[in-house]
Coordinates of C-alpha atoms and ligand atoms in Angstrom, one line a residue:
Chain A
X21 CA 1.7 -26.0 36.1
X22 CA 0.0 -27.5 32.9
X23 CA -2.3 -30.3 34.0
X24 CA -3.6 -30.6 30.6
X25 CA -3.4 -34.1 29.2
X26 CA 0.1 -34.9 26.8
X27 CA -0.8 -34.4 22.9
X28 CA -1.5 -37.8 21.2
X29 CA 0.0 -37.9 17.9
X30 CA -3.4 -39.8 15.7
X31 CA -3.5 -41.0 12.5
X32 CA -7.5 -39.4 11.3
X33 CA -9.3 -41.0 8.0
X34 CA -11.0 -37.8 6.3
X35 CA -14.2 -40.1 6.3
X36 CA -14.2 -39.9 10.3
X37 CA -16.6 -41.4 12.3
X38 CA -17.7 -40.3 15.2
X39 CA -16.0 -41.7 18.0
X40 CA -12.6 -41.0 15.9
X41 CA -13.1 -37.2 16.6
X42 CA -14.3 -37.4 19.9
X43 CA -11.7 -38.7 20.9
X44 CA -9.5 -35.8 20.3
X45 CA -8.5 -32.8 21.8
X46 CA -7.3 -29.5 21.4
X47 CA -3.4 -29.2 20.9
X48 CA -3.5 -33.2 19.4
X49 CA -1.5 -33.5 16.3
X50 CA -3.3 -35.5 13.5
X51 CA -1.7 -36.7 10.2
X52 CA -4.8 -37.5 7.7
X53 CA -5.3 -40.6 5.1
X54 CA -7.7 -40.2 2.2
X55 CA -9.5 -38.0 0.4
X56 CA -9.3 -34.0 0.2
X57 CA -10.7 -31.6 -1.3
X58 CA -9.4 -27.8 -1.5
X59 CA -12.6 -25.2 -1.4
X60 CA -12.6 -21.7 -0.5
X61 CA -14.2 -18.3 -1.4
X62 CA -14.8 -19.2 -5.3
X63 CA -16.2 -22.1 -4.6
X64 CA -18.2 -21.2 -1.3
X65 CA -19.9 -18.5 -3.2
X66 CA -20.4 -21.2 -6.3
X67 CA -22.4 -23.7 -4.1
X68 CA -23.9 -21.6 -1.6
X69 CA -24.8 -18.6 -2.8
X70 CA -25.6 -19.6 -6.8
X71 CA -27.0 -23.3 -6.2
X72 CA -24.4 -24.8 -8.2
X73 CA -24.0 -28.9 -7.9
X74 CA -21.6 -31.0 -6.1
X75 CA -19.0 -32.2 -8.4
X76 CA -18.1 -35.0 -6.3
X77 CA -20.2 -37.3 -4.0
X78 CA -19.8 -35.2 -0.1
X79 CA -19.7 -36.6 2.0
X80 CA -19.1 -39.9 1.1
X81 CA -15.8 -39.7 -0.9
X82 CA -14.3 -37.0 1.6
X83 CA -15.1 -35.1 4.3
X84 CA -12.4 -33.3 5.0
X85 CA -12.6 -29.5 3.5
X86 CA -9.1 -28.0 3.1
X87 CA -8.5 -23.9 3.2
X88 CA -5.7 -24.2 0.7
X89 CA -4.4 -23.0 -3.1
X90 CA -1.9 -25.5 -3.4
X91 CA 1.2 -24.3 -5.7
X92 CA 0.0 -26.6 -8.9
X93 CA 0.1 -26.5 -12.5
X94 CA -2.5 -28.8 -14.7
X95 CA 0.1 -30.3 -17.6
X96 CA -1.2 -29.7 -21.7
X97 CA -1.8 -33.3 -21.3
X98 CA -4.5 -33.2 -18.6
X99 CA -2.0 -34.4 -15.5
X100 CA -0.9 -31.9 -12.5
X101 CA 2.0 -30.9 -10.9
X102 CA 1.6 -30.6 -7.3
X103 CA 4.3 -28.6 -5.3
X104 CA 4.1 -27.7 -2.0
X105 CA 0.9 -26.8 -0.4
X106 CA -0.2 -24.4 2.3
X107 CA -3.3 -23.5 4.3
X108 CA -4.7 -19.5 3.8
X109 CA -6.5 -18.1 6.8
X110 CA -10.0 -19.3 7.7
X111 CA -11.5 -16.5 9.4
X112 CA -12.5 -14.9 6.4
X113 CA -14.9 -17.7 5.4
X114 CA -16.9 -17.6 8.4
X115 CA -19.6 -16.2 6.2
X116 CA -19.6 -19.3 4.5
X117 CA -19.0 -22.0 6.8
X118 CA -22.4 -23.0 8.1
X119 CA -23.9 -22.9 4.9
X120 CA -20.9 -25.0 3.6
X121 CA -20.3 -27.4 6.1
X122 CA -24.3 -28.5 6.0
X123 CA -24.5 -28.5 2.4
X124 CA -21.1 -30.9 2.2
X125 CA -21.0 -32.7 5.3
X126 CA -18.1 -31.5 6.0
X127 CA -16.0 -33.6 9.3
X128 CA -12.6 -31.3 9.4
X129 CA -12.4 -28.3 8.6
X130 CA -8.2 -27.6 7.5
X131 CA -6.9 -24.2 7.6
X132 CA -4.8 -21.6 8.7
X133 CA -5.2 -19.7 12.5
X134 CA -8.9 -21.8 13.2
X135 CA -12.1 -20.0 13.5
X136 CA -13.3 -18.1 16.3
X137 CA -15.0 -20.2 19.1
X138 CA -18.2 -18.7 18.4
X139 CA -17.8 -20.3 15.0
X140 CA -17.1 -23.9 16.6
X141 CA -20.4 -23.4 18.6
X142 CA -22.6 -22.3 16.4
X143 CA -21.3 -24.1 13.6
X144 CA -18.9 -27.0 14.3
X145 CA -20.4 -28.3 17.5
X146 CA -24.0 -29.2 15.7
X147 CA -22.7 -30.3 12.8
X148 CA -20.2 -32.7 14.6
X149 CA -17.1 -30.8 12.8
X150 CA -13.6 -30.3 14.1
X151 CA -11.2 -27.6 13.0
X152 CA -7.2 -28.6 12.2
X153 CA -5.0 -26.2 11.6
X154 CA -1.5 -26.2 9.9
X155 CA 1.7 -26.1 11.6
X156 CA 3.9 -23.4 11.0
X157 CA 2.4 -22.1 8.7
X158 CA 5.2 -22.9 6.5
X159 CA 5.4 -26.6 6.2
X160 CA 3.9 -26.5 2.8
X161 CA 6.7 -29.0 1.6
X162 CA 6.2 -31.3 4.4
X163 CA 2.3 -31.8 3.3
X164 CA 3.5 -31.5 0.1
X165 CA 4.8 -34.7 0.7
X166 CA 1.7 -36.2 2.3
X167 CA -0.3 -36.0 -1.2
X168 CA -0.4 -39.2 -2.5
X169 CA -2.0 -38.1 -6.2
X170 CA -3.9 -35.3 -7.6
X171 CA -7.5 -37.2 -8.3
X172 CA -8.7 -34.4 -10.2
X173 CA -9.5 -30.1 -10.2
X174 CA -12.8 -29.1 -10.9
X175 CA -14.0 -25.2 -11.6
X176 CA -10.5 -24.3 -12.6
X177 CA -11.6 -22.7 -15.6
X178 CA -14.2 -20.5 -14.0
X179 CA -12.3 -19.8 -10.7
X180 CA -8.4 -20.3 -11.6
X181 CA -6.1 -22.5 -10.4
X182 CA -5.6 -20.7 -6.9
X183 CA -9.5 -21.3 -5.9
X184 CA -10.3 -24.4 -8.1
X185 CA -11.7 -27.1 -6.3
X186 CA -8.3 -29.7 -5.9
X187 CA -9.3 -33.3 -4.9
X188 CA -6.4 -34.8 -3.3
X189 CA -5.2 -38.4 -2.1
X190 CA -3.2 -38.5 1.1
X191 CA -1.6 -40.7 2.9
X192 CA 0.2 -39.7 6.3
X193 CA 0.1 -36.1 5.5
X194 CA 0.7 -33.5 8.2
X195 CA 1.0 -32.4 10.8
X196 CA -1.9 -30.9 11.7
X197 CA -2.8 -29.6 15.2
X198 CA -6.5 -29.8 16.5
X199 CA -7.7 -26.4 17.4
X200 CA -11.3 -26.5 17.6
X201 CA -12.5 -29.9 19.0
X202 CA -16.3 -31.5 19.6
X203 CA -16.9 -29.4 22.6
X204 CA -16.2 -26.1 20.2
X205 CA -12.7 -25.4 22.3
X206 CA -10.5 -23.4 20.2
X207 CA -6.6 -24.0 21.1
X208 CA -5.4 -20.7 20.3
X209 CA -7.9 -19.2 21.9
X210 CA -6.8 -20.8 25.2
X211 CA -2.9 -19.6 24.0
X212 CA -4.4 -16.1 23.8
X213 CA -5.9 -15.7 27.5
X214 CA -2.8 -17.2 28.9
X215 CA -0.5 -14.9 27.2
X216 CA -2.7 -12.1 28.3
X217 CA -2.0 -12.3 31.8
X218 CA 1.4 -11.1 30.7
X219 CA 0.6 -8.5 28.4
X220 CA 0.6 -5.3 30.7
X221 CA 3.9 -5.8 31.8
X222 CA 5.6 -6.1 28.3
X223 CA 3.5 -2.5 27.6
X224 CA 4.7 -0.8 31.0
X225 CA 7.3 2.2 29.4
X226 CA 4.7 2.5 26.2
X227 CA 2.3 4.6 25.8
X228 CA -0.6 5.1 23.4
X229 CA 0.3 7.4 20.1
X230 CA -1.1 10.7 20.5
X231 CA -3.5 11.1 17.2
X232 CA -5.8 8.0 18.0
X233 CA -7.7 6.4 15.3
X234 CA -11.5 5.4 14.9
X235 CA -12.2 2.1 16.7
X236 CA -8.9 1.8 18.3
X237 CA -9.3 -0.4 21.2
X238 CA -6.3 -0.8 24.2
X239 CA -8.4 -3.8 24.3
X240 CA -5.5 -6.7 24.2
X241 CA -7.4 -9.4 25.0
X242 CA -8.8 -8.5 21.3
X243 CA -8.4 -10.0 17.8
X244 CA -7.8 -8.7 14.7
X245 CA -10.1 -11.1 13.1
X246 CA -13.9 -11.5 13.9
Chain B
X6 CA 27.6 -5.3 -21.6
X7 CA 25.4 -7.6 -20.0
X8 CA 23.6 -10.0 -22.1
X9 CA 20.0 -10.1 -21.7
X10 CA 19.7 -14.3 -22.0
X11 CA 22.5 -14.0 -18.8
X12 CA 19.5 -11.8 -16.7
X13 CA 16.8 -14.4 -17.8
X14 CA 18.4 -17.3 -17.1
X15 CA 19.7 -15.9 -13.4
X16 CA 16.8 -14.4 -12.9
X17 CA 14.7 -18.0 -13.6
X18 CA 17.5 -19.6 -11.0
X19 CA 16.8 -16.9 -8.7
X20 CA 13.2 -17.6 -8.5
X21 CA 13.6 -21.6 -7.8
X22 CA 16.4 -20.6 -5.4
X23 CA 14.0 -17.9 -3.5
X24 CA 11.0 -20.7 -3.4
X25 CA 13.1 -23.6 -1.9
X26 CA 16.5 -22.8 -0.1
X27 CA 15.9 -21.1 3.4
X28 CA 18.7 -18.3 3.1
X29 CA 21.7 -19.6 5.6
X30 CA 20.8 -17.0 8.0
X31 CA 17.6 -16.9 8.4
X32 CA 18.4 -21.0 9.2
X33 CA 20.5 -20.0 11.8
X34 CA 18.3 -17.7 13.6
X35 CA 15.7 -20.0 13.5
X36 CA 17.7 -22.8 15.0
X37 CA 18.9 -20.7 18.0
X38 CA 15.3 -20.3 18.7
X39 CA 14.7 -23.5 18.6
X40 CA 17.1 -24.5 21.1
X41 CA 16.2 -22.1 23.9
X42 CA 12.3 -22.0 23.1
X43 CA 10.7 -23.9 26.2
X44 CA 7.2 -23.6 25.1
X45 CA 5.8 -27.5 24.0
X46 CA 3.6 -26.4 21.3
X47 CA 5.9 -23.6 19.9
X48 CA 8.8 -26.2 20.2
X49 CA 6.8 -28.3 18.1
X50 CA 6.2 -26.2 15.7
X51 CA 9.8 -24.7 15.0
X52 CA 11.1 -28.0 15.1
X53 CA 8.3 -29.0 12.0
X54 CA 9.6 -25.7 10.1
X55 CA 13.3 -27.4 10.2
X56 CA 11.8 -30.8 8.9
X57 CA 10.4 -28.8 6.5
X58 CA 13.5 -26.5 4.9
X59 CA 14.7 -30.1 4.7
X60 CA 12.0 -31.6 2.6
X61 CA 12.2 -28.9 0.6
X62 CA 15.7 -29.2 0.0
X63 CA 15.3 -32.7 -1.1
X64 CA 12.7 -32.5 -2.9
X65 CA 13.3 -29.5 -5.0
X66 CA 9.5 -28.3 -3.8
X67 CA 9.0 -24.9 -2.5
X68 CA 9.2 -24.7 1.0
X69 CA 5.2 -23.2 1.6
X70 CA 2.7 -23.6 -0.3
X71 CA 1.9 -20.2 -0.4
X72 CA 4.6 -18.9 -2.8
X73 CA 4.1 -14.9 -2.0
X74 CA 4.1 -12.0 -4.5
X75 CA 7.6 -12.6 -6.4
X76 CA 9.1 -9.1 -6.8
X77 CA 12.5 -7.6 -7.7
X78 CA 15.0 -5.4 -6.9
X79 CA 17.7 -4.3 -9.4
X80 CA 21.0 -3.0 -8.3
X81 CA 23.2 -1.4 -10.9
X82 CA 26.5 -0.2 -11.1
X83 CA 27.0 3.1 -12.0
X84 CA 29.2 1.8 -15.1
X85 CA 27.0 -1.2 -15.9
X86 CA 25.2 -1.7 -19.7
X87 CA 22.9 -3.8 -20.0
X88 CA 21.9 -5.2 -23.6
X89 CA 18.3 -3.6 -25.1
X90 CA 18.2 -1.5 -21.9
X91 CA 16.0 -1.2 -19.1
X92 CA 13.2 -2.0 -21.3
X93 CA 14.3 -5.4 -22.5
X94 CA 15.4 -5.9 -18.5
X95 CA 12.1 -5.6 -17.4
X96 CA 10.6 -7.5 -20.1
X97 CA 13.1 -10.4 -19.2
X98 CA 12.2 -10.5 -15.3
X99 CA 8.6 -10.3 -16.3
X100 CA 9.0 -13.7 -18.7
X101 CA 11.1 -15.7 -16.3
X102 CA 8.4 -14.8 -13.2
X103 CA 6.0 -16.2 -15.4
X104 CA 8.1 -19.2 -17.0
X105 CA 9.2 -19.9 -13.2
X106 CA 5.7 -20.2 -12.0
X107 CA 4.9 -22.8 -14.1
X108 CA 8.2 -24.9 -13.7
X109 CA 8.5 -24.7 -10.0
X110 CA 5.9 -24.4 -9.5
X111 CA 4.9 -21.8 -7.7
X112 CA 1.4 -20.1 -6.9
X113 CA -0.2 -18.1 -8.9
X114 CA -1.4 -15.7 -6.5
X115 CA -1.5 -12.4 -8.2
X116 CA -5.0 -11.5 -9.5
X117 CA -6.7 -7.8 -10.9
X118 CA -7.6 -6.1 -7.4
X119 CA -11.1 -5.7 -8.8
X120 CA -11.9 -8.6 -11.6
X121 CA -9.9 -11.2 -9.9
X122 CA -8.0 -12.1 -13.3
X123 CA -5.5 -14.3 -12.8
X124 CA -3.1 -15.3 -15.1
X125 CA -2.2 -18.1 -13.8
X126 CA 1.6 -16.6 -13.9
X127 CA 2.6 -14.1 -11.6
X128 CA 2.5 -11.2 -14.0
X129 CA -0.4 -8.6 -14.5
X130 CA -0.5 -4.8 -13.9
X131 CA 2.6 -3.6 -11.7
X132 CA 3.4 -7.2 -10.9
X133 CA 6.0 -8.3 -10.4
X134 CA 7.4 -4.9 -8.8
X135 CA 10.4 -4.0 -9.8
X136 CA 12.5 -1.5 -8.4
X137 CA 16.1 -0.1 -8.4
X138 CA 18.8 1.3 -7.0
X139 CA 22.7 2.3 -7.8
X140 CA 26.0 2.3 -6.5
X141 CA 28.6 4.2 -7.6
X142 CA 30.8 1.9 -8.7
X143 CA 31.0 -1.3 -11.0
X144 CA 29.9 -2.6 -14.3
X145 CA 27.8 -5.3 -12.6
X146 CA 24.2 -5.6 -11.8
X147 CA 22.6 -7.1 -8.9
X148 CA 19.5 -8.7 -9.1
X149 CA 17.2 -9.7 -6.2
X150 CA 14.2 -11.6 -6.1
X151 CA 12.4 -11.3 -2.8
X152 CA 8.4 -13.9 -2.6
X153 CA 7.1 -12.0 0.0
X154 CA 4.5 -14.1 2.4
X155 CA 1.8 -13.0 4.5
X156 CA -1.6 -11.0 4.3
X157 CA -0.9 -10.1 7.9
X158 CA 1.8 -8.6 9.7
X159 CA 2.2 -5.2 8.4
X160 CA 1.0 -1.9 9.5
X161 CA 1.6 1.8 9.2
X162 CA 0.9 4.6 11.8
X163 CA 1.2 8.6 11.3
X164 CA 3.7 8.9 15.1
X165 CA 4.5 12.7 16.3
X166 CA 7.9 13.8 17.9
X167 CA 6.0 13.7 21.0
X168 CA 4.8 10.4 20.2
X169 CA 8.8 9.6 21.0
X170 CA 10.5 6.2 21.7
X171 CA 7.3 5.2 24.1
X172 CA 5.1 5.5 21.0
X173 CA 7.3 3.6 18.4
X174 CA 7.4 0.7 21.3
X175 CA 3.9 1.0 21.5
X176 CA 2.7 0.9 17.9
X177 CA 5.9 -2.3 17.4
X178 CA 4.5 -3.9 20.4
X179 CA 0.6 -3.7 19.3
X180 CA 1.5 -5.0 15.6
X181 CA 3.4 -8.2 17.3
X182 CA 0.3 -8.7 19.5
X183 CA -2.3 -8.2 17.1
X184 CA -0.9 -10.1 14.2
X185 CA 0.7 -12.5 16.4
X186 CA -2.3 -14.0 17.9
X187 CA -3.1 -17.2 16.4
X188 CA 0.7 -16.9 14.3
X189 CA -1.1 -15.1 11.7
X190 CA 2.2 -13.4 11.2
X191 CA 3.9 -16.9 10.4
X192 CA 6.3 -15.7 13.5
X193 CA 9.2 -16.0 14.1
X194 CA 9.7 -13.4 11.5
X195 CA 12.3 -11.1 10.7
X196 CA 10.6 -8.1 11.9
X197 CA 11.5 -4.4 9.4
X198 CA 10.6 -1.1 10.7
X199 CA 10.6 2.1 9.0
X200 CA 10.8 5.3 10.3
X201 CA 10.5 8.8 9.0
X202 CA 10.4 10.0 4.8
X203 CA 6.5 9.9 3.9
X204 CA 4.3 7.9 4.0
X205 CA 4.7 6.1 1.1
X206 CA 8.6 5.6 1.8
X207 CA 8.0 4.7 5.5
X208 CA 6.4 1.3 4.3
X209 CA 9.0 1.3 1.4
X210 CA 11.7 1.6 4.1
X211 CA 10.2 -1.0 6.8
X212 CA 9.7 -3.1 4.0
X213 CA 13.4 -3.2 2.7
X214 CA 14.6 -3.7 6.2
X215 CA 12.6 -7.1 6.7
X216 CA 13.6 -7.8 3.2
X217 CA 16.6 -7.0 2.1
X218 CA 18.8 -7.2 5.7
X219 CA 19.8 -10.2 7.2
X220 CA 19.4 -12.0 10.3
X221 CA 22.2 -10.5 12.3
X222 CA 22.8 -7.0 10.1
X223 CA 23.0 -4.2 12.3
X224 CA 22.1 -0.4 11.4
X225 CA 25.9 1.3 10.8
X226 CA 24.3 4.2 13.1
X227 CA 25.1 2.4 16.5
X228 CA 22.3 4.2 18.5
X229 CA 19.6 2.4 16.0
X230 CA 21.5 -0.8 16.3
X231 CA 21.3 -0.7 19.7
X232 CA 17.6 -0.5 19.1
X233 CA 17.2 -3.3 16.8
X234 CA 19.0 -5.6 20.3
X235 CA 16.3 -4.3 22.3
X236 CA 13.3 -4.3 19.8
X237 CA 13.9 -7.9 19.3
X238 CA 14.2 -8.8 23.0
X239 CA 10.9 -6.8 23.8
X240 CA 9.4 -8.8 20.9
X241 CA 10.5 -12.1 22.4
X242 CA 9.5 -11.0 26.0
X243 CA 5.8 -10.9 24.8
X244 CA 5.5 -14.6 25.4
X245 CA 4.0 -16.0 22.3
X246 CA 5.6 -18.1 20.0
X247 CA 5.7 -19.6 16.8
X248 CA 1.2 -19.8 15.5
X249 CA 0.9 -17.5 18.7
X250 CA 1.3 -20.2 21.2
X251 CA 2.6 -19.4 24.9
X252 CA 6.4 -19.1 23.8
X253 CA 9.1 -17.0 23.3
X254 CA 9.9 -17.1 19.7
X255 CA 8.3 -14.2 17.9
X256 CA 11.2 -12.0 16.3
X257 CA 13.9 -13.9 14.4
X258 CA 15.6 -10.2 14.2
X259 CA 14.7 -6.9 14.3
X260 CA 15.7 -4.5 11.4
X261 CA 15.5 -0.6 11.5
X262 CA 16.0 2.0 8.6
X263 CA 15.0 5.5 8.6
X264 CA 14.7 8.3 6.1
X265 CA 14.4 12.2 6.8
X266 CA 10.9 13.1 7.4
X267 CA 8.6 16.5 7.6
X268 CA 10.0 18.1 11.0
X269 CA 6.1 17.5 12.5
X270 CA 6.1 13.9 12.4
X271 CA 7.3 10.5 12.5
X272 CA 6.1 7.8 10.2
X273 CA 6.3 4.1 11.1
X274 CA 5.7 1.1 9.4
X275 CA 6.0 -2.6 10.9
X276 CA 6.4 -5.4 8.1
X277 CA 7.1 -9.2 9.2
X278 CA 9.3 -11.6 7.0
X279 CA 7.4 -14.6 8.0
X280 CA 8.8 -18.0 8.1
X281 CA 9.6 -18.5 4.2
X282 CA 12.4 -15.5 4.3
X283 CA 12.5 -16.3 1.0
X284 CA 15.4 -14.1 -1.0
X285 CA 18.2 -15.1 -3.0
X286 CA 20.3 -12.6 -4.6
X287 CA 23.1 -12.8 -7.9
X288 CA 25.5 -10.2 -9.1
X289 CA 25.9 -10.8 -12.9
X290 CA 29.6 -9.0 -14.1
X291 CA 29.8 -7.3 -17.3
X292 CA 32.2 -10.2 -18.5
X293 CA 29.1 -12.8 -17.7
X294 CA 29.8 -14.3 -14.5
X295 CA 27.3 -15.1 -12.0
X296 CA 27.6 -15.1 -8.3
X297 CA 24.6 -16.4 -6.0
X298 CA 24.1 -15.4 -2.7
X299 CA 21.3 -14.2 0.0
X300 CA 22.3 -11.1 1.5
X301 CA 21.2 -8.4 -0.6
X302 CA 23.9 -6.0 0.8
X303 CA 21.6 -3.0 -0.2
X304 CA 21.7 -0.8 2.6
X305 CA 25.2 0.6 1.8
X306 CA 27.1 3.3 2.9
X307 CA 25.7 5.3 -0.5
X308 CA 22.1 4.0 -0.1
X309 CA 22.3 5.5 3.5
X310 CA 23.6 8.7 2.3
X311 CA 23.0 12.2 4.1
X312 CA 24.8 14.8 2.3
X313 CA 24.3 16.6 -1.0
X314 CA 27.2 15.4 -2.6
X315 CA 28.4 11.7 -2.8
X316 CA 31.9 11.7 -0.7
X317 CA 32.8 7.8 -0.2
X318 CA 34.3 7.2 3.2
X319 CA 37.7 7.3 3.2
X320 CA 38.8 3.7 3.9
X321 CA 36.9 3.1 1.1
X322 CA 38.3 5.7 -1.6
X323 CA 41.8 4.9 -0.7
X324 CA 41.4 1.3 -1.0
X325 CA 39.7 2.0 -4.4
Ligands
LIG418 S1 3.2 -15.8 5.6 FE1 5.0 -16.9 4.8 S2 5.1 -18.9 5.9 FE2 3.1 -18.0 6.2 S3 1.8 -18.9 4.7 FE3 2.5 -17.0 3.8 S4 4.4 -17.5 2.7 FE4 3.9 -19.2 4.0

């Protein structure tokens, strides 16, 4: 039924060139080796919106932008303590991205549930970006394991530990799965219309509550996020 | 009397427990799934969430990365005393959220609603909740840390009588779909519905049942366990998985507890206890022992109660 080509399993620097992410596709899983950097709302709003400088050579040194506030302490002595760490939800930087990913150079794009595929056009596709999500999205342990050293946190002071931006070495850390490749596909997108087909027979014996609310939608080819 | 130091230091274990061990039957459920799920990518992805509990395991690091909103729930024998009272209690599961935190570590996720203050420790206004209940008997209190995940997953809806079982499979159903979608849930979850009391208790309610039941509990009213069985099939007959994949793994379990509501209505709340279940329970006795486990055991018979005045049931108050 599935003619879809098998998902590789890859190996992905987070200085990718080109032809590395073209040749994935959606549903591939990727395990990353290098350089990452942590940067969401706090420091989104820091660079693009108030101007502030690059505290680390994008995106030469890394660029691979991770959706994450890892579970981390910064020691009295100046060193960290990295636990597990897990991706938070992307959809809600889509104000940002564009901005972001020109400003940084920004290859993959790490987070939790993808972006929407009007995001990987508009914003992915002409920048040459891919989007990898987590797996789970519980297997903050496993990546945990993937971090090879803490390099250093910048903006913790101003922005707290949970939206500091974390550079991080890894090696073999992952999985990942490839949701939003060069073309702008989105993976779960494709999940969604083929679950859809089903959708009306799981809601046969239902029916819709009788005090509606404003901008409901029966709609279930919808998304909560947009 | 129970010695405060005792509730500190359990309390500090509880949170490290909570944060790493996948309770036993949360496990299980998820392994069954895992056999009979047929879907490649939602295959894959339960079978990375077992890799993970693992790794966790081993390395004494918490299972996600995102540690949830540590909260407790105290459970106190009628007969138990507890040294300084409920204000040095309080004050001692405030210092080992914070103390925890930092050892784990965990996230420090909770920030000022407004100002975005974070203290870098868990604690600020009203965190971490605390809440109680009693039991009628015993000098012992339970204590019960629950590091509930997930943004997502969670709704309330105002239902009417007429609204009737159509409309409660409705509003379950469009919460699974909605929040489903792209796993935003971090399904398979345990899924708690509430039903009835107000508004306010409704999402108490649906929250206790993802929470504080385990995979497997059944409602003691047999005509709501029998619709926990079907809830949870519908749930799995959606056909999306684990991140919302084409699957069939969506609803570890399905937990149901009601409350008496106003005779026009019928409140309903939907809360998902994503893939870090994370919970771990202790009952410290008056005499200082400590006993760890994971099933919270708070929906007793008392807890459950209908009538005015307490009357145990009877194979219980002749055994006692
Ligand atoms: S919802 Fe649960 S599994 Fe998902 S990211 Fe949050 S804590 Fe982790």
């Amino acid at each position: 039924m599935d003619t879809a080509p098998k998902p590789q399993q890859v190996r992905l620097s987070t200085t990718p060139s080109r032809a590395d992410l073209e040749a994935l596709k959606i549903g591939d899983i990727v395990y990353l080796d290098g350089l990452l950097y942590t940067a969401r709302e706090g420091v989104y709003k820091k660079v693009c919106e108030e101007g502030s400088d690059l505290p680390l050579d994008l995106p030469a040194e890394s660029a691979a932008n991770f959706h994450c506030s890892p579970a981390a302490t910064v020691n009295p002595d100046g060193s960290f303590n990295m636990g597990a760490v897990t991706a938070t939800a992307s959809f809600r930087f889509s104000k940002w991205i564009g901005p972001w990913i020109e400003r940084s150079g920004a290859r993959i794009i790490i987070g939790k549930g993808g972006m929407t595929s009007k995001d990987y056009r508009e914003h992915f596709v002409p920048n040459g970006a891919i989007y990898l999500t987590t797996v789970g999205y519980g297997t903050g342990a496993l990546l945990g394991r993937g971090i090879k050293q803490v390099k250093a946190v910048h903006w913790n002071k101003e922005l707290g530990l949970a939206q500091a931006m974390w550079v991080i070495e890894a090696e073999n850390m992952g999985p990942f799965i490839v949701d939003g490749d060069l073309a702008g596909n989105s993976l779960f997108e494709r999940e969604n219309a083929r679950i859809a087909a089903n959708l009306d027979k799981v809601y046969e014996g239902t029916r819709p509550a009788v005090l509606r609310r404003f901008g409901e939608t029966d709609d279930r080819s919808d998304e909560v996020i947009g | 009397m129970i010695a405060i130091d005792t509730i500190q230091e359990t309390a500090e274990r509880l949170m490290e427990k909570a944060a790493i061990e996948i309770p036993q039957d949360y496990l299980d459920g998820l392994r069954t799934m895992a056999d009979t799920e047929d879907g490649d990518l939602s295959s894959f992805v339960l079978q990375a969430m077992l890799e993970n509990y693992e790794a966790a395991k081993q390395d004494r690091r918490a299972m996600c990365g995102d540690t949830g909103c540590p909260r407790w729930y105290v459970k106190m024998g009628n007969e138990a005393r507890i040294e300084g009272g409920p204000i040095a209690l309080e004050a001692a599961l405030r210092r080992a959220t914070a103390k925890s935190t930092n050892d784990i570590p965990l996230r420090p996720n909770r920030v000022h609603p407004l100002w975005r203050t974070d203290h870098d420790n868990n604690v600020g206004i009203g965190a971490p909740e605390i809440e109680y209940g009693f039991e009628p008997d015993g000098e012992w209190i339970d204590l019960v840390t629950v590091h509930k995940g997930g943004l997502f997953g969670t709704d309330y809806r105002m239902l009417f009588p007429s609204d009737g079982i159509e409309g409660i499979k409705r509003f379950f159903l469009d919460s699974l779909v909605a929040f489903g979608k792209r796993g935003l849930a971090c399904q398979p979850a345990i899924i708690g519905i509430g039903l009835g009391g107000s508004k306010d208790t409704c999402m108490v309610l649906g929250k206790r049942a993802a929470c504080l039941r385990t995979v497997g509990s059944r409602n003691s009213d047999p005509r709501i366990a029998a619709m926990e069985d079907e809830f949870k099939e519908l749930g799995n007959s959606i056909g999306m998985g684990a991140m919302g994949f084409v699957g069939k793994s969506m609803v570890v379990d399905c937990n149901i507890e009601v409350g008496y509501c106003h005779t026009g209505g019928m409140q309903m709340s939907v809360h998902a206890f994503c893939l870090s279940s994370r919970r771990a329970v202790a009952r410290i006795h008056a005499d200082g022992r400590v006993e760890y486990r994971t099933d919270p055991e708070w929906f007793t018979d008392y807890q459950r109660r209908e009538t005015v005045e307490w009357t145990p049931p009877q194979s219980l108050s002749k055994s006692a």
